[in-house]
Short mmCIF file of C-alpha atoms in Angstrom, two decimals:
data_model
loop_
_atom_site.label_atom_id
_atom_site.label_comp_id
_atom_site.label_asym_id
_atom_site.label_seq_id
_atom_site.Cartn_x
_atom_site.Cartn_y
_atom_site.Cartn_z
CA UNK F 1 0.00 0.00 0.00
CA UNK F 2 1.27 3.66 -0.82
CA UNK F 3 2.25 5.49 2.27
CA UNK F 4 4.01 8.69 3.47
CA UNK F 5 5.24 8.81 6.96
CA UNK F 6 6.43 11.87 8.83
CA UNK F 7 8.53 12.08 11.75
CA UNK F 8 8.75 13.67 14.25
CA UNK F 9 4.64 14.89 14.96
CA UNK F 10 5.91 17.49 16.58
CA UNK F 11 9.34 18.95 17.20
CA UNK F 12 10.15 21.98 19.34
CA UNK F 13 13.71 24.17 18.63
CA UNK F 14 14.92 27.08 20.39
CA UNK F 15 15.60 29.67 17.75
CA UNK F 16 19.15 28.93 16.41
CA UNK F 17 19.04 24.85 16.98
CA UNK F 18 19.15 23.12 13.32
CA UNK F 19 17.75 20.23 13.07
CA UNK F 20 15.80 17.70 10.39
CA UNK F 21 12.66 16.79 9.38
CA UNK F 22 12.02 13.15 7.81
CA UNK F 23 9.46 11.42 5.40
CA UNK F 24 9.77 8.02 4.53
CA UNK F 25 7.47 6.58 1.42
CA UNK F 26 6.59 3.71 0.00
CA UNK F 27 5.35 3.65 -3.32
CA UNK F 28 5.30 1.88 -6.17
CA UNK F 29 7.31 4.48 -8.49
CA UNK F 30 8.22 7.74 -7.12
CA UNK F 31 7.64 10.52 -9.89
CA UNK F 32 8.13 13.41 -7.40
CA UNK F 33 8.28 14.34 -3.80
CA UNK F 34 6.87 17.40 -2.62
CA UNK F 35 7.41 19.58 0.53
CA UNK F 36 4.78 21.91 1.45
CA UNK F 37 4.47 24.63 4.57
CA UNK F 38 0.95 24.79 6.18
CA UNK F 39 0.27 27.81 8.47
CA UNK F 40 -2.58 27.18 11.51
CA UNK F 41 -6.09 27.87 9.48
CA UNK F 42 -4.48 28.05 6.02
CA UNK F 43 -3.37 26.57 2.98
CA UNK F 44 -0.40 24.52 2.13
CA UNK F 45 2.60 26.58 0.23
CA UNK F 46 4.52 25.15 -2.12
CA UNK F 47 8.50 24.80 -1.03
CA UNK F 48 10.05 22.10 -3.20
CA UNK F 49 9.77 18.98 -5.47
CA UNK F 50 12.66 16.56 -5.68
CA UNK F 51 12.22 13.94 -8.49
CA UNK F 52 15.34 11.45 -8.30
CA UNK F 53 17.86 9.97 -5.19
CA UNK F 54 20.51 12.47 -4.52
CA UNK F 55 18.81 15.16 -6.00
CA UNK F 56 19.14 18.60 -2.61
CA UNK F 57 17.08 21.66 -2.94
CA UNK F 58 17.72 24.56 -0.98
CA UNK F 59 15.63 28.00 -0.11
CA UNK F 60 16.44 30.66 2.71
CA UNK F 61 17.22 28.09 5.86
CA UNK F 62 15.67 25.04 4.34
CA UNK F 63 17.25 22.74 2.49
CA UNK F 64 15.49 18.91 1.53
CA UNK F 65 17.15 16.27 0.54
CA UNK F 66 16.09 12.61 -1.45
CA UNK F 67 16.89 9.27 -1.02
CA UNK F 68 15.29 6.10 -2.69
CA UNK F 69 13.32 5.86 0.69
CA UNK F 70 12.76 8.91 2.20
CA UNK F 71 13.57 12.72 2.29
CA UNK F 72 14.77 15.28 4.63
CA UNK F 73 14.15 18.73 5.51
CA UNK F 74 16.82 20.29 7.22
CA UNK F 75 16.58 23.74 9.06
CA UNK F 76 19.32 25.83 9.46
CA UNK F 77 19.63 27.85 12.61
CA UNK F 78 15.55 27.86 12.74
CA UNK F 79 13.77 31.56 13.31
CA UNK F 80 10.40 31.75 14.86
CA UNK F 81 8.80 32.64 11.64
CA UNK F 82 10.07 29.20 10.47
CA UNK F 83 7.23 27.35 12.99
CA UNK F 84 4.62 25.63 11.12
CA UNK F 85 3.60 22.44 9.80
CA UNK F 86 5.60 20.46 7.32
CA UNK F 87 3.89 18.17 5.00
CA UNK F 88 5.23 16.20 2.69
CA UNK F 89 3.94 14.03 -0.43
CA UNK F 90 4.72 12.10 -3.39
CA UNK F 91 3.04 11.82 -6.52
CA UNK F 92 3.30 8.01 -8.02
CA UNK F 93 4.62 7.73 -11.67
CA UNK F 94 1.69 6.24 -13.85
CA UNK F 95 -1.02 8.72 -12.14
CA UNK F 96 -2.75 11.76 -12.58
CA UNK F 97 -0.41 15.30 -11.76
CA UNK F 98 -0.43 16.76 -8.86
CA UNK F 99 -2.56 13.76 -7.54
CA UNK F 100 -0.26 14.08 -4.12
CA UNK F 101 -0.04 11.36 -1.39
CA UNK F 102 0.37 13.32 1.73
CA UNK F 103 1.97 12.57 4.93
CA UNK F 104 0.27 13.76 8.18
CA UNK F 105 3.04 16.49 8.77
CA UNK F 106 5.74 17.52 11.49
CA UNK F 107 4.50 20.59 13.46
CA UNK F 108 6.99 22.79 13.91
CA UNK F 109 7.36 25.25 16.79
CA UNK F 110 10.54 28.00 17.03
CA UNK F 111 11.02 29.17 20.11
CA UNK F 112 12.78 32.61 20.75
CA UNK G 1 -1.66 38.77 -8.86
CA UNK G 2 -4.53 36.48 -6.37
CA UNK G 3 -4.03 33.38 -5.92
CA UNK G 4 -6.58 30.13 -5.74
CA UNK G 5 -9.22 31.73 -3.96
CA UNK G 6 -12.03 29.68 -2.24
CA UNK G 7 -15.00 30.82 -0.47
CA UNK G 8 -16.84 30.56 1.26
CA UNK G 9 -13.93 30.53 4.04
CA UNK G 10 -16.28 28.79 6.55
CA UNK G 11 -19.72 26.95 6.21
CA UNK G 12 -22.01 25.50 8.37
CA UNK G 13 -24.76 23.03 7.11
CA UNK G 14 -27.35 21.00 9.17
CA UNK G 15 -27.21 17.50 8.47
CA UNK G 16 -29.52 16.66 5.44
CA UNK G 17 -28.16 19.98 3.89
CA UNK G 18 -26.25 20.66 0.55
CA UNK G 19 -22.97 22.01 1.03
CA UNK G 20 -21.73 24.13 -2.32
CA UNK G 21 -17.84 24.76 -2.80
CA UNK G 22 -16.04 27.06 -4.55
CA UNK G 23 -13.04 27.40 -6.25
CA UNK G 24 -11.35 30.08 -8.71
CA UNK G 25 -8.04 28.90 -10.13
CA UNK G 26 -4.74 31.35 -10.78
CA UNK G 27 -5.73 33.29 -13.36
CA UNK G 28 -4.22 30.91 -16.64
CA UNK G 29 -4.43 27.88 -14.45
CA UNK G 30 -6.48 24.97 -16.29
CA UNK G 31 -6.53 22.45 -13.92
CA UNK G 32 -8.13 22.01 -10.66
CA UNK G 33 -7.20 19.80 -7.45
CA UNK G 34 -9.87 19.03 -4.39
CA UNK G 35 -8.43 17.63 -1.37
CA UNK G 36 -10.06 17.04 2.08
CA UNK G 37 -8.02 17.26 4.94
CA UNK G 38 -10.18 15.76 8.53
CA UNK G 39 -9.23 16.38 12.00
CA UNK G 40 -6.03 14.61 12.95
CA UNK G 41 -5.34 13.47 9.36
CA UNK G 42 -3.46 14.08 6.14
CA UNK G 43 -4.97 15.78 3.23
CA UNK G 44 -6.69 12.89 0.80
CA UNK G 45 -6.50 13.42 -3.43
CA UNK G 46 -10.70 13.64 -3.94
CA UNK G 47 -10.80 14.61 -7.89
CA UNK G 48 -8.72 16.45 -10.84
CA UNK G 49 -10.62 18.46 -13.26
CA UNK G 50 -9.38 20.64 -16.55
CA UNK G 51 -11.94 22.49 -18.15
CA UNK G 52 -15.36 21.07 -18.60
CA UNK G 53 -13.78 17.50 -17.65
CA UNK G 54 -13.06 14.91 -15.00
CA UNK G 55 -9.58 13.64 -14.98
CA UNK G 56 -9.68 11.40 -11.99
CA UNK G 57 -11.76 11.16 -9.35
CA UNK G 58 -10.98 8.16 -7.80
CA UNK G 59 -10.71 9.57 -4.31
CA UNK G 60 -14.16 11.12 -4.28
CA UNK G 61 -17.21 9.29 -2.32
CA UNK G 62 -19.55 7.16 -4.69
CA UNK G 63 -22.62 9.06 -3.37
CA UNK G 64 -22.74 12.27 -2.12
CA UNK G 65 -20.69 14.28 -3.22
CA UNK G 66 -19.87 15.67 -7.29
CA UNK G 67 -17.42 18.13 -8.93
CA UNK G 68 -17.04 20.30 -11.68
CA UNK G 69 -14.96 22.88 -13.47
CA UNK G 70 -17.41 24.74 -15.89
CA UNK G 71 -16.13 26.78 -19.14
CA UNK G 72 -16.51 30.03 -17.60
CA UNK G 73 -16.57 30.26 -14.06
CA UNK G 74 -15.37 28.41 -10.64
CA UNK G 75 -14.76 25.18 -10.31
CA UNK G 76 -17.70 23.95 -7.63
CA UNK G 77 -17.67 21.03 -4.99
CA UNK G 78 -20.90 19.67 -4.20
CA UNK G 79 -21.85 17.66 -1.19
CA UNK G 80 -25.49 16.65 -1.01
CA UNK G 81 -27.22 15.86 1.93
CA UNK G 82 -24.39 16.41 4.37
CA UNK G 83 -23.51 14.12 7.37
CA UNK G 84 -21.90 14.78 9.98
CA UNK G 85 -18.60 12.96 9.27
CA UNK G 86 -18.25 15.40 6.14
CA UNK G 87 -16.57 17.78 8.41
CA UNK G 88 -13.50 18.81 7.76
CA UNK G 89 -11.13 21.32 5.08
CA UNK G 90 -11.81 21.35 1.89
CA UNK G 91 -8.68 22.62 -0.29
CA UNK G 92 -8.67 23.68 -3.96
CA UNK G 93 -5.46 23.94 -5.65
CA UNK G 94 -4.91 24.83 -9.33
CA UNK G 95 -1.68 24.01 -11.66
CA UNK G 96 -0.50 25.06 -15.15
CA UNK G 97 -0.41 22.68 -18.04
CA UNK G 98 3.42 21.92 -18.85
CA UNK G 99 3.26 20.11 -22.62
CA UNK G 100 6.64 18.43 -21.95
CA UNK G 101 5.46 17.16 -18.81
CA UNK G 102 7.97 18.92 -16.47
CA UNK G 103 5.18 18.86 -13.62
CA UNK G 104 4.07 22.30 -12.41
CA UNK G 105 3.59 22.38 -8.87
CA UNK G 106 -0.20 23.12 -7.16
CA UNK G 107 -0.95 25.85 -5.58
CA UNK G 108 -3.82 25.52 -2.85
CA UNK G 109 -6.44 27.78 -1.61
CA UNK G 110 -7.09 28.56 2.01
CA UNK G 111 -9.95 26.04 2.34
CA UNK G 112 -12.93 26.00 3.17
CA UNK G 113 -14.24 24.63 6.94
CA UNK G 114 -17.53 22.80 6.59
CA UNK G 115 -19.06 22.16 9.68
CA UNK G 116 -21.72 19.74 9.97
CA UNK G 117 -24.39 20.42 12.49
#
């Protein structure tokens, strides 16, 4: 069965402390893998989308990263405005665009 | 330059009710994205529309609920007779068509909250 898993559910930083963000996925062809930033009470933003193993994206303090199993998103010396919730999904080669399997998400909270 | 824009931003319906949906695309976006996202859960894939078509809409209920992305105009989400378990965020998100099939990423809405009473 296709499946996204996030981890941590939640993860807590003091402003300054790095740290990474994982999704692991299980599908049966990997056409793209998609990281997305949801704010409480809004929609999800687009970030990045990583399409083969090796492949590293980077954007302001963020940078994600692809293996044949899962991804990472790594934040660099994290700012409160940087608290929210990560979601990640694939999209399966063979189906419809943009037809995204998301993960539940890491919640993300920057402490000053 | 506005983005997907969905209203309303918040609905309530009484059970037995028809919820209506809406959803205007970025302005040269022809395709259209619903996703429900429940309490405590990821966002599910419901249906993929272009213009005056269904692309896939394998993840929308077999009764109930119906979609469509008219010529002119937003696309609509249509839940009839709602129950109370049809609570939850509905999300619109529109893409680009890319001919050489470099995949355009979505970009969603701010949902609407459908409340169920």
């Amino acid at each position: 069965e296709d499946q996204v898993t996030q981890s941590p559910e939640a993860l807590r930083l003091q402003e300054g402390e790095s740290s990474s963000l994982n999704c692991s996925y299980t599908v049966s062809g990997l056409r793209g893998l998609f990281w997305y930033r949801q704010d409480p009470g809004k929609g999800p933003e687009f970030l990045f989308t990583l399409y083969s193993a090796g492949e590293e994206k980077e954007k302001e303090r963020l940078k994600a990263t692809l293996t044949k199993k899962e991804s990472f998103l790594h934040i660099t010396a994290p700012k409160p405005e940087d608290s929210a919730t990560y979601l990640c999904a694939v999209e399966k080669e063979g189906g419809a665009t943009n037809k995204l399997i998301f993960g539940t998400g890491t919640l993300l909270a920057v402490q000053p | 330059n506005a983005g997907v824009m969905q209203n309303p931003r918040h609905l309530v319906r009484r059970r037995g009710q028809e919820a209506r949906l809406r959803c205007s695309p970025v302005k040269g976006h022809s395709h259209v994205y619903w996703y429900r996202q429940l309490p405590e859960e990821g966002l599910k894939f419901m249906v993929y529309l272009q213009k005056e078509n269904i692309i896939d809409e394998s993840g929308m209920p077999k009764e109930r609920f119906s979609a469509e992305f008219p010529k002119e105009g937003p696309s609509i989400l249509r839940i009839q007779q709602v129950v109370r378990g049809d609570s939850a965020a509905y999300f619109c998100a529109s893409s680009l068509w890319d001919s050489s099939y470099l995949h355009t990423e979505a970009f969603f809405g701010q949902g609407t909250r459908l409340t169920v009473v």
